[in-house]
Each structure stands twice: as C-alpha cells, then as structure tokens.
mmCIF file of C-alpha atoms in Angstrom:
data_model
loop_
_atom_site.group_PDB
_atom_site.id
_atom_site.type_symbol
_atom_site.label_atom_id
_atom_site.label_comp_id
_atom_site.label_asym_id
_atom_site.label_seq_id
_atom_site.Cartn_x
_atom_site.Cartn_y
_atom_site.Cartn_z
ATOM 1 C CA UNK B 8 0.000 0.000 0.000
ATOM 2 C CA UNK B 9 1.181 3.227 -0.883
ATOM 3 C CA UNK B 10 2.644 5.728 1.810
ATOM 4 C CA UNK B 11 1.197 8.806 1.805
ATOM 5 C CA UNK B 12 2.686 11.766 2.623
ATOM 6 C CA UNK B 13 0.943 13.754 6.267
ATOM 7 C CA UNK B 14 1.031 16.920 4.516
ATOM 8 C CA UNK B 15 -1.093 15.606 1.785
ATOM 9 C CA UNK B 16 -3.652 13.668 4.299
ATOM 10 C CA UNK B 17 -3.860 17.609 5.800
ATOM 11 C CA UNK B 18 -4.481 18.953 2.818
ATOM 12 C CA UNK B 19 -7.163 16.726 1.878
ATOM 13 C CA UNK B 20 -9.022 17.013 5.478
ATOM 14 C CA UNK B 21 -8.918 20.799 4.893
ATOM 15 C CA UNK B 22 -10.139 20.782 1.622
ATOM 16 C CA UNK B 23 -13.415 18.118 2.224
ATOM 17 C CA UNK B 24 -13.675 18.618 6.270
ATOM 18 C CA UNK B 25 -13.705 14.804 6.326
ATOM 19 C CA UNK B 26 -11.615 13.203 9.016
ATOM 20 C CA UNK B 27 -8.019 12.257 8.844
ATOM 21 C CA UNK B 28 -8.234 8.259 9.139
ATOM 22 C CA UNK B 29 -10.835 8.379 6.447
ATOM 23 C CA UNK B 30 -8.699 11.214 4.626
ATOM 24 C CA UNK B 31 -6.021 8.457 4.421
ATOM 25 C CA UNK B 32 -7.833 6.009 3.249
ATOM 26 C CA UNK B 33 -9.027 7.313 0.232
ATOM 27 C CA UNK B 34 -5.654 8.711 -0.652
ATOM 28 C CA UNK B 35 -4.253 5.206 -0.370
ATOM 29 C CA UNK B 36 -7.345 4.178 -2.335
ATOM 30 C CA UNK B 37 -6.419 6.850 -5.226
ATOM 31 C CA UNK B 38 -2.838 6.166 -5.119
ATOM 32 C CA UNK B 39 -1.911 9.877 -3.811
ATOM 33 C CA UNK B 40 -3.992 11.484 -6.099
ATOM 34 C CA UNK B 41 -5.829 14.430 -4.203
ATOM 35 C CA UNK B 42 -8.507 14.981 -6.738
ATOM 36 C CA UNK B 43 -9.553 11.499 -7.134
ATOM 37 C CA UNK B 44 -9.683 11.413 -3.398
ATOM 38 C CA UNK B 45 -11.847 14.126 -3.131
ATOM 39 C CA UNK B 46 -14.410 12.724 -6.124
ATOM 40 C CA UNK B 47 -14.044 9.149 -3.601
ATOM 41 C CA UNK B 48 -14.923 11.051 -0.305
ATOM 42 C CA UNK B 49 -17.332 13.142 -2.152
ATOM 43 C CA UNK B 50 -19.108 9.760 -3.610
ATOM 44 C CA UNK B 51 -18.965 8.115 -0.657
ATOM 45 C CA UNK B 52 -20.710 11.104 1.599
ATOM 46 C CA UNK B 53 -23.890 11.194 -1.086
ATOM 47 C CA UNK B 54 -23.746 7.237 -1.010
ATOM 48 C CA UNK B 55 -24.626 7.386 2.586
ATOM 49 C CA UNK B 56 -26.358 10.509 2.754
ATOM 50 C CA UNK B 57 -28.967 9.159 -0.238
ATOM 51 C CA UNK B 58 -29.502 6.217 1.830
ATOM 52 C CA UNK B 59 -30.306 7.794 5.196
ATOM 53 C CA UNK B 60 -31.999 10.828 2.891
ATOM 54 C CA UNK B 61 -35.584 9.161 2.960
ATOM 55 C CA UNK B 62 -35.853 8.751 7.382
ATOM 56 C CA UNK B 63 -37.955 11.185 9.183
ATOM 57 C CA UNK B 64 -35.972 14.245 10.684
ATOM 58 C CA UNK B 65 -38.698 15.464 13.450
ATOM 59 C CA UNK B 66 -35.380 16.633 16.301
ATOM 60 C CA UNK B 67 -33.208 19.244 15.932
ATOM 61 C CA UNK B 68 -31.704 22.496 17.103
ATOM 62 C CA UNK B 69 -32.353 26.186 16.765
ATOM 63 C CA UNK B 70 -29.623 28.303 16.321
ATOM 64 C CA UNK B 71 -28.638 32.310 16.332
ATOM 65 C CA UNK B 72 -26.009 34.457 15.015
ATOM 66 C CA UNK B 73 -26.235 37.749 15.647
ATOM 67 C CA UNK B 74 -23.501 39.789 13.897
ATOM 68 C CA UNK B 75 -21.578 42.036 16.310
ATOM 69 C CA UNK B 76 -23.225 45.761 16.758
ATOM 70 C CA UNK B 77 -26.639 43.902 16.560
ATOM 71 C CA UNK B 78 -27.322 44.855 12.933
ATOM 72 C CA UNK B 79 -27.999 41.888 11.314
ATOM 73 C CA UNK B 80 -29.065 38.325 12.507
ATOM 74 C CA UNK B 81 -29.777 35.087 11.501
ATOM 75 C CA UNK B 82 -31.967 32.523 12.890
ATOM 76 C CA UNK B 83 -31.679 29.039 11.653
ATOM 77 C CA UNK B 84 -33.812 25.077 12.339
ATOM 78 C CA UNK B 85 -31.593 22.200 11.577
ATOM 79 C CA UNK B 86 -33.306 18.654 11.947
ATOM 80 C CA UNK B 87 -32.396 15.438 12.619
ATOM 81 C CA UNK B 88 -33.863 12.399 13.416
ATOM 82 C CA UNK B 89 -32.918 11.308 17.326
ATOM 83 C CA UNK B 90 -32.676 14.044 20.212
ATOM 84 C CA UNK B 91 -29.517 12.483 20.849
ATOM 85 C CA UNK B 92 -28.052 13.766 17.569
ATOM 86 C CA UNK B 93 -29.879 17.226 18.239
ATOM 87 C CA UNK B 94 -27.633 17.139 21.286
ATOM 88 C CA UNK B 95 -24.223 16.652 20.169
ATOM 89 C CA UNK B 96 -21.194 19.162 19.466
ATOM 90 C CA UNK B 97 -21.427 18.099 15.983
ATOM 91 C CA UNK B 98 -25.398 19.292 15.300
ATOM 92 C CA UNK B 99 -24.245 22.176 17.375
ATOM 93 C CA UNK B 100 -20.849 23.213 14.628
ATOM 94 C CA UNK B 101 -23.160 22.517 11.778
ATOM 95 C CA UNK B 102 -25.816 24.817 12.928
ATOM 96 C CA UNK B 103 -23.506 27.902 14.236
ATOM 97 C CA UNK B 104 -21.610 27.441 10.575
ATOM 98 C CA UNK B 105 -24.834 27.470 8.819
ATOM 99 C CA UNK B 106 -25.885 30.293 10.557
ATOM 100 C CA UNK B 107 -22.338 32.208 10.087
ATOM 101 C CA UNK B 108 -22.574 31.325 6.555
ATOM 102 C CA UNK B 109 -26.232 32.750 6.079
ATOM 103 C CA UNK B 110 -24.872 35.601 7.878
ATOM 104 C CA UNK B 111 -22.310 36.378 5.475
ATOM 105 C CA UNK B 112 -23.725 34.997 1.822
ATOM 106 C CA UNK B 113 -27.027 36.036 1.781
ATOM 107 C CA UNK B 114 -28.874 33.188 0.392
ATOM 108 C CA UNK B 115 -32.416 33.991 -0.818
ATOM 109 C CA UNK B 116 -33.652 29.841 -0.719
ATOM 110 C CA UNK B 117 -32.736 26.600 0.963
ATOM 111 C CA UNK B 118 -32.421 24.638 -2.827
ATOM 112 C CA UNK B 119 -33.733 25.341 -6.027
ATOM 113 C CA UNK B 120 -36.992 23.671 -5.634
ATOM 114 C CA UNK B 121 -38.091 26.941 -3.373
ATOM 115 C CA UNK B 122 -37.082 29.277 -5.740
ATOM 116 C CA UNK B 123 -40.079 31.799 -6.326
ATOM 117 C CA UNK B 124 -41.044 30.939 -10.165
ATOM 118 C CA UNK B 125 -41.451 34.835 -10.873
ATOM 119 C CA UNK B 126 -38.344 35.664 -9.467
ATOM 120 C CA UNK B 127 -36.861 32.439 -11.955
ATOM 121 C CA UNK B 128 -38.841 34.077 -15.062
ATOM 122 C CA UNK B 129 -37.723 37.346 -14.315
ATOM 123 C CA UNK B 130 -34.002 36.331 -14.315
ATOM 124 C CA UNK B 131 -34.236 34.305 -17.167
ATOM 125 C CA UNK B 132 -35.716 37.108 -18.660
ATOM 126 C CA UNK B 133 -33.432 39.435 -18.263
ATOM 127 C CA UNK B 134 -30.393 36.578 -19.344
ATOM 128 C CA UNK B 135 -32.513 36.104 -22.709
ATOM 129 C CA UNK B 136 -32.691 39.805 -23.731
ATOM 130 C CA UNK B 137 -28.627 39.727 -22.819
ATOM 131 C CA UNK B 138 -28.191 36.612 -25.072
ATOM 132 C CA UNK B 139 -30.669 37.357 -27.887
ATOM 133 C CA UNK B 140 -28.816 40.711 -28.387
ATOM 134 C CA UNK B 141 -25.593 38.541 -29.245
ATOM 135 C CA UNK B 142 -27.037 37.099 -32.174
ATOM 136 C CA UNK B 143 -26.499 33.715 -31.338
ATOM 137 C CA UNK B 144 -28.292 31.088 -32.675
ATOM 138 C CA UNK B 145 -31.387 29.958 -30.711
ATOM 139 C CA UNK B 146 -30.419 26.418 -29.711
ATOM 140 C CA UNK B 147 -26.841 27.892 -28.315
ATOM 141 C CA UNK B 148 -28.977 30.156 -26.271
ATOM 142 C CA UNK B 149 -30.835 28.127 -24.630
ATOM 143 C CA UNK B 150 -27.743 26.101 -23.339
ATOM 144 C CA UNK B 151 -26.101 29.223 -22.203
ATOM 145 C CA UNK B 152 -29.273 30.341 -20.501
ATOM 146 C CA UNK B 153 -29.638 26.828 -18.438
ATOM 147 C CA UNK B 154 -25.518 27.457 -17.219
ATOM 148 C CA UNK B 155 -26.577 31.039 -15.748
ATOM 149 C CA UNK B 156 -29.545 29.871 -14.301
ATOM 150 C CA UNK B 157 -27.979 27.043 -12.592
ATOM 151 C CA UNK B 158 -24.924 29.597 -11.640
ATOM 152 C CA UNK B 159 -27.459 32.043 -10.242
ATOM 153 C CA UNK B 160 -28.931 29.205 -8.245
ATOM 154 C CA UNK B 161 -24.913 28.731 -7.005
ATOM 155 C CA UNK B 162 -25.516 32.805 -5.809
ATOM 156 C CA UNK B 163 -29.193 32.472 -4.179
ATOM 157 C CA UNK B 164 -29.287 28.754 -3.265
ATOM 158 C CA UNK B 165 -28.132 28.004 0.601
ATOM 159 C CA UNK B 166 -27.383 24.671 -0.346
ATOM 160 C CA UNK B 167 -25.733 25.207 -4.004
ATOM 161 C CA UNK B 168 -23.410 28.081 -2.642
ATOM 162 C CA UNK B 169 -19.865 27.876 -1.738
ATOM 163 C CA UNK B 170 -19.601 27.233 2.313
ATOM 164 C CA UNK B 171 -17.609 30.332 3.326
ATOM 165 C CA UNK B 172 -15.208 29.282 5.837
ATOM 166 C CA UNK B 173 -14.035 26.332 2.600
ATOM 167 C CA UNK B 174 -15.019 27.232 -1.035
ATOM 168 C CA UNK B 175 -13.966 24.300 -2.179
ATOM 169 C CA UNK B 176 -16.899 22.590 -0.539
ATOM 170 C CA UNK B 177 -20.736 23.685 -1.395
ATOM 171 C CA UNK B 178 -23.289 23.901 1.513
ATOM 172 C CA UNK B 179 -24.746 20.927 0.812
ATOM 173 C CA UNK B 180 -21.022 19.201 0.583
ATOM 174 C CA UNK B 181 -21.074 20.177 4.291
ATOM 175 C CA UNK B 182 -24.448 18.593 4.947
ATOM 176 C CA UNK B 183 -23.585 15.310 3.045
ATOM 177 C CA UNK B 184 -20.493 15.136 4.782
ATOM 178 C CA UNK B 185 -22.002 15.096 8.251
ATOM 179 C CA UNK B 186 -24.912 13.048 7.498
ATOM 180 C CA UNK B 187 -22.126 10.258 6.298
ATOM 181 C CA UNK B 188 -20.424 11.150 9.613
ATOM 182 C CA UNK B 189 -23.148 11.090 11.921
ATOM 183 C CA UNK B 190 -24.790 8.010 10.138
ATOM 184 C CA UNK B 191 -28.262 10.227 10.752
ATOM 185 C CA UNK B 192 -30.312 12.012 8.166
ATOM 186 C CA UNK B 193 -29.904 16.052 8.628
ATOM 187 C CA UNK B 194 -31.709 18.931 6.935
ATOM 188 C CA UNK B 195 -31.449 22.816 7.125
ATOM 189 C CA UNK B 196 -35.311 23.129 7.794
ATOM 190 C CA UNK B 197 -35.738 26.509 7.274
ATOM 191 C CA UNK B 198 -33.563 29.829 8.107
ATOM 192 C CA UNK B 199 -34.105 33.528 8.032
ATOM 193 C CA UNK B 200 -31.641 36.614 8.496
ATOM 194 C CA UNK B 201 -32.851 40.301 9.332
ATOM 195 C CA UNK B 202 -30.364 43.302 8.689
ATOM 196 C CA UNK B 203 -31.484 46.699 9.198
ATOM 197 C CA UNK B 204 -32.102 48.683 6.177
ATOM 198 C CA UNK B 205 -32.104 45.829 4.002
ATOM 199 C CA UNK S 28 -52.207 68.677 45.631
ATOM 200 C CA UNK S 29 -52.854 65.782 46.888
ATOM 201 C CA UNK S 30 -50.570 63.267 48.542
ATOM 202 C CA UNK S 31 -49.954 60.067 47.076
ATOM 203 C CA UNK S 32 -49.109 56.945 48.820
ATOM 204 C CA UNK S 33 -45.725 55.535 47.555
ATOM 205 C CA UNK S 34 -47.576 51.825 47.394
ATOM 206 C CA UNK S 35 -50.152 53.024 44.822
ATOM 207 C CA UNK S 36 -47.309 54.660 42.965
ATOM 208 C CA UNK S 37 -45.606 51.528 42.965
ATOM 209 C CA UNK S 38 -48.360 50.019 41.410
ATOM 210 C CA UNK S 39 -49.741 51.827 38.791
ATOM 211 C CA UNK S 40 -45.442 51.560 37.631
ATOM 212 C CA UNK S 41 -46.360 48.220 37.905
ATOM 213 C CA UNK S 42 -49.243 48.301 35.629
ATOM 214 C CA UNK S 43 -48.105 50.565 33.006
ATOM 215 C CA UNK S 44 -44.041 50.390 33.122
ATOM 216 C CA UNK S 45 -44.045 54.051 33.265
ATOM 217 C CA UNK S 46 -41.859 56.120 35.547
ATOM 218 C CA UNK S 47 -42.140 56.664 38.974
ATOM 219 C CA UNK S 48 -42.215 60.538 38.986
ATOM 220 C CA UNK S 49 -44.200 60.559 35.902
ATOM 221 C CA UNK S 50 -46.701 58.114 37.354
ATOM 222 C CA UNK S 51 -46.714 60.238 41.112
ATOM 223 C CA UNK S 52 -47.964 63.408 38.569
ATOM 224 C CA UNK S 53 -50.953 60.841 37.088
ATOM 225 C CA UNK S 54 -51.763 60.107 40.364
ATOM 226 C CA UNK S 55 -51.892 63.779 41.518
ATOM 227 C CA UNK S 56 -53.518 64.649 38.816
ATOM 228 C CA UNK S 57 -56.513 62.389 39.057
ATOM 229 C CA UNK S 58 -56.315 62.214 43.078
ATOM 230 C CA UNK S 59 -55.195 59.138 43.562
ATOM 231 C CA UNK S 60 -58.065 57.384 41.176
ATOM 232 C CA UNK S 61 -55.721 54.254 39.667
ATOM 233 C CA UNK S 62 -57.659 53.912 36.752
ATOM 234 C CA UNK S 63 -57.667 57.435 35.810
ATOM 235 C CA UNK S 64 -54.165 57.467 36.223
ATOM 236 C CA UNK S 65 -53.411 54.547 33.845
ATOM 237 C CA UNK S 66 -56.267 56.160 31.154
ATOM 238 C CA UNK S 67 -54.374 59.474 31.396
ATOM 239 C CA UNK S 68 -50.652 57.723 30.909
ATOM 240 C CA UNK S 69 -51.922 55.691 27.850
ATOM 241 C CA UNK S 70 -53.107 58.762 26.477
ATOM 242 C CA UNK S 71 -49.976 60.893 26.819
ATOM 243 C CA UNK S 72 -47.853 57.869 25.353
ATOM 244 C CA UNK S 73 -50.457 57.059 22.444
ATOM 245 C CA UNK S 74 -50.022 61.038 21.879
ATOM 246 C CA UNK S 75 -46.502 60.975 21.971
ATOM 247 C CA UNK S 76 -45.952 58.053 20.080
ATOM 248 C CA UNK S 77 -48.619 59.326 17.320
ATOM 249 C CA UNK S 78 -46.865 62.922 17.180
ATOM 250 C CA UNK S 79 -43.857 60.942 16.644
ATOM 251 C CA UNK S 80 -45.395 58.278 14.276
ATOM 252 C CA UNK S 81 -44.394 59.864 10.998
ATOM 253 C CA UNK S 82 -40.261 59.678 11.513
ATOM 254 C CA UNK S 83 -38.215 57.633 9.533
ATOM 255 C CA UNK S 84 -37.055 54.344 10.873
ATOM 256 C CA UNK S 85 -34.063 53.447 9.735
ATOM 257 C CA UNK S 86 -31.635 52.331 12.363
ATOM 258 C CA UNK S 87 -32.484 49.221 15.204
ATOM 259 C CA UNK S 88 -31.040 46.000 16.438
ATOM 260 C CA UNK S 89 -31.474 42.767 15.058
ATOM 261 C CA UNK S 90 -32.034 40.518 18.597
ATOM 262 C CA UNK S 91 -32.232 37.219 19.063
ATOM 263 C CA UNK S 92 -34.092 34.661 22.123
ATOM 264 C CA UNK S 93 -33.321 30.871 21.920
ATOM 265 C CA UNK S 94 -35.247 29.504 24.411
ATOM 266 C CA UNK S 95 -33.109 26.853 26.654
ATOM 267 C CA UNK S 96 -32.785 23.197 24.819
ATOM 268 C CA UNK S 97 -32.454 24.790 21.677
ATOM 269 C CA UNK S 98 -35.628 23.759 20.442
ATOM 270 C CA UNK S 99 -37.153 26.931 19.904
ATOM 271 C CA UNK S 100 -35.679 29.835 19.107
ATOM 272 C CA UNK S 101 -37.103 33.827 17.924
ATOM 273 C CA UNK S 102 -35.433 35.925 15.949
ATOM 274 C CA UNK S 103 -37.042 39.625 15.795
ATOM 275 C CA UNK S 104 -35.919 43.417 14.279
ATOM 276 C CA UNK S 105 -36.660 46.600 16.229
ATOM 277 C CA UNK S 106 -36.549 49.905 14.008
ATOM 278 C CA UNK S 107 -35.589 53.488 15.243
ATOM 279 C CA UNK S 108 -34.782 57.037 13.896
ATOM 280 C CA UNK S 109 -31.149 57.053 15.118
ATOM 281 C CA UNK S 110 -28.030 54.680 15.656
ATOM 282 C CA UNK S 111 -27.596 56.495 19.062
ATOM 283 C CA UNK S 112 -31.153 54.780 20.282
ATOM 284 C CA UNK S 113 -30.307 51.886 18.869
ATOM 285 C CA UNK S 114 -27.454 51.460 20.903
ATOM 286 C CA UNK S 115 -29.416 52.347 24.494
ATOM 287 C CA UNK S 116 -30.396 49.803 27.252
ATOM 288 C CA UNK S 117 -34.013 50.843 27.041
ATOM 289 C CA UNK S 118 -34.087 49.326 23.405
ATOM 290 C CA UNK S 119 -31.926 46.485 24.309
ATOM 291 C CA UNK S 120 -34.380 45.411 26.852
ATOM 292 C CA UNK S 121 -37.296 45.990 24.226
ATOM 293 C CA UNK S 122 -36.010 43.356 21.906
ATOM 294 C CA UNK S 123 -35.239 40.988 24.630
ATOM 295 C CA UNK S 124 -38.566 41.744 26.355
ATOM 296 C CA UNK S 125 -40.517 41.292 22.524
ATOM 297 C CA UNK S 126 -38.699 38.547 21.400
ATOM 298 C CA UNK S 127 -39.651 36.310 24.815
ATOM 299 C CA UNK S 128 -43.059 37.654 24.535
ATOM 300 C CA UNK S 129 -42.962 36.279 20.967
ATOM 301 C CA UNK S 130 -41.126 32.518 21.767
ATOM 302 C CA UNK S 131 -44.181 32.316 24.375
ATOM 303 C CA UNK S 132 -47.143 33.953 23.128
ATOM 304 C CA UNK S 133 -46.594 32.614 19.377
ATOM 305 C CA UNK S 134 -47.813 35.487 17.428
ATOM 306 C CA UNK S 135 -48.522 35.122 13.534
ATOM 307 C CA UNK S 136 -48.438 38.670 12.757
ATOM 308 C CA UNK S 137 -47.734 42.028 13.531
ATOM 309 C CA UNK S 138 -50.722 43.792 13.319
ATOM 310 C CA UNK S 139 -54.169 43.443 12.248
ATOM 311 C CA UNK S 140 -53.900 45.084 9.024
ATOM 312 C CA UNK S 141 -50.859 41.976 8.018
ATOM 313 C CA UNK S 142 -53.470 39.151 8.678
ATOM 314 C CA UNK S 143 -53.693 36.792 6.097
ATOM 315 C CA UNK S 144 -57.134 37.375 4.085
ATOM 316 C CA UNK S 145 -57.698 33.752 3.218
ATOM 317 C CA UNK S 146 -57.036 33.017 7.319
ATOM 318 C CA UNK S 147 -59.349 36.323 8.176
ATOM 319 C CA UNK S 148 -61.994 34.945 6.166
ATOM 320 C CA UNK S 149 -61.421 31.474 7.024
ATOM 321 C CA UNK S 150 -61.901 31.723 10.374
ATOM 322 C CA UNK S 151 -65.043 34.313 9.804
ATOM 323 C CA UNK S 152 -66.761 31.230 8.326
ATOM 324 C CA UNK S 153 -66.397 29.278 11.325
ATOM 325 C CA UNK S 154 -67.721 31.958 13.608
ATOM 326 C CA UNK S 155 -70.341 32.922 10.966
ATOM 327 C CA UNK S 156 -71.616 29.291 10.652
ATOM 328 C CA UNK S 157 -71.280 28.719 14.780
ATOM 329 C CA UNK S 158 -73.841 32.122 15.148
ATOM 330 C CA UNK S 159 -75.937 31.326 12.314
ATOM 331 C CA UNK S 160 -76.494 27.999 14.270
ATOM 332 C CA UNK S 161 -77.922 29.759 17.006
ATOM 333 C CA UNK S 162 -81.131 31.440 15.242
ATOM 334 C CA UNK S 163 -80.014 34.977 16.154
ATOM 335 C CA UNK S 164 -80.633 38.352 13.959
ATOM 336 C CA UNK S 165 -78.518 39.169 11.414
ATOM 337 C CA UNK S 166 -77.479 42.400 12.833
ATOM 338 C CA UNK S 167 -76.828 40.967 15.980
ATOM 339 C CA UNK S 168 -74.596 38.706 14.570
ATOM 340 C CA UNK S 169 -72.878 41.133 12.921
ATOM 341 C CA UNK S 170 -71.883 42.716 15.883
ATOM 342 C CA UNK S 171 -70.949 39.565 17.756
ATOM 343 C CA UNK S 172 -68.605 38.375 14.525
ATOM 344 C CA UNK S 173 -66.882 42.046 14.665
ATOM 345 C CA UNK S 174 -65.897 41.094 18.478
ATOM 346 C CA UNK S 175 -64.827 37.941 17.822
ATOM 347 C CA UNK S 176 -62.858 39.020 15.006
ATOM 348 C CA UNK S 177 -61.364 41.767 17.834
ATOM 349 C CA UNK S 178 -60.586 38.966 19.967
ATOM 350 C CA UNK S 179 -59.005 36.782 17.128
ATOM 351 C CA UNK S 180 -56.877 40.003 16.445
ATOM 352 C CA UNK S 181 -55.858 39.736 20.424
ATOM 353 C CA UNK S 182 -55.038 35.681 19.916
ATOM 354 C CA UNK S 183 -52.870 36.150 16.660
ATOM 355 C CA UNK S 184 -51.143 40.055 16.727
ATOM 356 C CA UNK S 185 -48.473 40.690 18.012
ATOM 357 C CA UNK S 186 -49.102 44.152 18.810
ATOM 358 C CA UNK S 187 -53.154 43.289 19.926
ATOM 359 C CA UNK S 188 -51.365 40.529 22.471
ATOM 360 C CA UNK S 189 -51.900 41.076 25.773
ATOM 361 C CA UNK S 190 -47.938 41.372 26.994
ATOM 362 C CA UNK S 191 -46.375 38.086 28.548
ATOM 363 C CA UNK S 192 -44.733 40.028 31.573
ATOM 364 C CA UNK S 193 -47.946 42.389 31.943
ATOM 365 C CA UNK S 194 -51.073 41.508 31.017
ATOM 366 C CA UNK S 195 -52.141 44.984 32.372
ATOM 367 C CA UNK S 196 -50.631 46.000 28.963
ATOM 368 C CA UNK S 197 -50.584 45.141 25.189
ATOM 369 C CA UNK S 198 -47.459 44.945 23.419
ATOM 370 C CA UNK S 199 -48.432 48.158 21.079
ATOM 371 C CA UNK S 200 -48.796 49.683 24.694
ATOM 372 C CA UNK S 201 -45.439 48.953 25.949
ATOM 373 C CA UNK S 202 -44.104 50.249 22.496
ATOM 374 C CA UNK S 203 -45.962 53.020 22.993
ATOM 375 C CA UNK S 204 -44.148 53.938 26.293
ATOM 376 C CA UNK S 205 -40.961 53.254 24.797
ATOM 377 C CA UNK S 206 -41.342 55.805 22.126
ATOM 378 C CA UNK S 207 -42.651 58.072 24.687
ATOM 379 C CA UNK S 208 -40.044 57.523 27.161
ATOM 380 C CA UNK S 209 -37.126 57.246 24.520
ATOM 381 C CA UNK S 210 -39.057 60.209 22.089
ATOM 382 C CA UNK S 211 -38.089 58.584 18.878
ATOM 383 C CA UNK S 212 -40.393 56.558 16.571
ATOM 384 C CA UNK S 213 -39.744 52.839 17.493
ATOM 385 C CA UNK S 214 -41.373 50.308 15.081
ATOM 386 C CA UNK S 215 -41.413 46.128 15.726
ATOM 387 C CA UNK S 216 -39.858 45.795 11.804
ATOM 388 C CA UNK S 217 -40.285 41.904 11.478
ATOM 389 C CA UNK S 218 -39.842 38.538 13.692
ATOM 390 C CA UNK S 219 -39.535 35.021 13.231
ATOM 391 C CA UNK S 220 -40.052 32.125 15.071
ATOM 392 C CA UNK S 221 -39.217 28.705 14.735
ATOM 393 C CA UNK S 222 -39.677 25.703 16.766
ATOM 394 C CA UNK S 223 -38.924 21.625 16.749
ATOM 395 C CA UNK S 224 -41.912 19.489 15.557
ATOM 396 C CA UNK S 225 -44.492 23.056 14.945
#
C-alpha cells in the first residue's frame, strides 16, 4: 500500500472537512492522487447521505447568530432524526456554521426547488434579452441560458453556494459530509436573516 | 395637591411600566383614582408616540431569544430614527422583552392590518356558521362576529397581544411607552419564530 505523505492527508481534510483516518484512506485508495480522493470522499458522503436521505428528521436544534453591533441576525432550524443527535457538538458546529454562513452569503432559498417561479422568469428574462442581443443562434442560447440559471442558483441557493469558511466545498457538501459522519439524516429546515435597512 | 401613597405609585409603575415621577404626577392629577391614572398615561404615550409616528425608521437592532434546549428559538428586528437609540439599554431590553413575549405567546403577525385574508376569512366562516347555528338576527350577529374578530386580532397580533410580563398591557402599549419615554419613533420591523416538531 502506498505511503502517503501527512502533509497531503492535511491537505485533503482541509479541503473536504472529512476526518483524517478516512482522509487516508481514500488517498491510499487513489494512489496519492488528491482529486480522485476528493471525487471518492465526495461519492462516498452522497452514497450514505442518499440512503439515510428518505428517514424522518422530526429533532433538531435552533440556532442564532447575531452579527456584532446587533445589525444583522440570523436565525436558523436544523433537523435530525434522534434528540440524541440534536444534542451533540457536531449538530451544534453545523448549525452555528450554517448560521455564520447565512450571515455572510445572503442566500435567498434553501435549494432550487423553493425558488419563487417569478423571481426564476424574471431572471431568465433578463439573461434572454442579454443573449438574444448577441445574435447567437437559438439552440446555443438556450444552453447558455440553463448554465446562468444554474450559476445564479450557485448565488441564491443556501445549499448550491460555496460554504464560506471552505469554497472548495458547497453547503450541501457540508451537509452530506455530516450526514455520512453522523450516520443520521440532517436537513437545514428553514432559516431567516434580518439586517437593518435591508 | 394631593398626597400620594408611595404603594399606589408603585403600582400603577407596575401596571403601566411608566416612571415613577411621571406616574406620582398621574396620580396627583386624578387624586389618587388608579384607573384614571393609567387612562391618562396611555393617552400621553399614544399622543406621543402618534406625534412621533411619521419619523423615519431606519436604524435598530437585530435581537435574538433561543429559548433553553435549543428547540425553539425567535429571531425579531426593532426599528428606530437614530443609531444612538439603537445602541441604548431601554431598546436592548425591548427586543429581549418582545422577542420572549414572541417565543411564548406565538404570534402570527404584527398587526391586524398583516393578517392573512384567506385566514381572516377562514376563520369568519367558522364563527359565521357557529352564530348562524344559534337562530339569532342578522345584525346581531354582525356585531358579535366584529368582536370575535377583535378577539381573534388579540389571539394572533403581536401588537393586539396582551404582553407576557404584563397583562395589564398590550405589546403596542409597551411600544408606545418606549417611544414616549425614549421620544423617537420605534417600530417592531419583522420577527420570526421557529420551533422543533411546529
């Protein structure tokens, strides 16, 4: 079996938050190569979370940020499905950097599914006016105008946007992650933030 | 003038969450009738607060209650004129004391005039069907739906809610106060509450 380097096991845990033994693993798995080991851990976190995706999450935590000077705030449910889950340090990190990532990135919706469908159209709308100016023929369009919409969904989508303490991981990378870690399934319920004048 | 006995004063401060020396002059004022003294104090602060009804709002906190357990959890935003205000005691306590009212009293809505048609007329029906039931005149049951539609207001506003610390008062009351005491135009911008399982 290969050896692999510490450095590299490091640089692997910081990249996909997974933990070190496991980090190893899939690095010895992958031969040293970083990127396949981050497509492994990343395939192996949905594996498990799609199997624990369909149990009933009816625990969970509340959780608050408020952002220092009391200006803005952000109030967020996380579920699970034991209270002994709710209760742990882990449910408890999730939430606070869910909450500090609301905080910072704004995030209109949870997924795409809640997207308001006039918000969609208008957006789309204005894309299409941008495109059809170009010229370009219609069938090109269309496939350009599906890539911004799912990049705007990367800019208003909780779960789609890039966590902000690791951009290298999206939201709901971080979810999938601790689902596969916890063995439990977890969802981000619901979340608002309040800042004044906004 | 009359002289007033410190225990009434005590608790007509009680009642209302005025000042002591402001409450002494109600008292003197209506010699020593108690609920003169609280009519004539809710109608300097509704004065007060309508004189100053018409400022801007633009500044406030952004507090936060989660209710021990982490189960349930408020998050609420408190407008005023200026950043000064916003950074006073008397506001702090505010949010605190709204957003506990809030996690216990489980408002739906600000004030009447932000109730849900569909819900307003939904639960018309069932009082209109209930009194129809019971044979009486149409103009009598007119009036009774009106009351129980002022009563609803009481069960579902947060501002109509009789205040969890005081029921002596209404929230818009102890607002009131505050914007008489503080002489800025305080508004209750927005809240949210969420809770495991509801």
């Amino acid at each position: 079996m290969a050896k692999i380097d510490l450095d590299l096991i490091q640089k692997l845990r910081d990249i996909t938050g997974v933990g070190m033994m496991d980090c190893k693993k899939a690095l010895q798995e992958t031969d040293g190569d970083i990127d396949k080991a981050i497509e492994l851990l990343r395939k192996k976190g949905a594996a498990i979370a799609a199997k624990r995706g369909a149990n009933e999450t009816a625990e969970g935590i509340v959780h608050a940020y408020i952002h220092p000077g009391s200006r803005m705030g952000v109030l967020v449910e996380i579920n699970c499905e034991t209270d002994f889950v709710a209760r742990t340090e882990d449910l408890k990190k999730f939430a606070a950097d869910v909450a500090m990532h609301i905080a910072a990135m704004k995030p209109m919706y949870i997924a795409p599914e809640e997207v308001d469908p006039k918000f969609l159209e208008h957006e789309k709308g204005i894309f299409k006016e941008q495109l059809l100016a170009s010229g370009k023929p219609e069938k090109i369009i269309n496939q350009i105008l599906e890539g911004k919409v799912q990049k705007l969904y990367t800019e208003v989508c909780l779960l789609k946007q890039p966590f902000v303490k690791n951009d290298q991981l999206t939201v709901d990378d971080l979810l999938k992650q601790l689902i596969a870690k916890i063995g439990e399934n977890i969802k981000i319920r619901r979340f608002c933030r309040f800042e004044i004048g906004a």
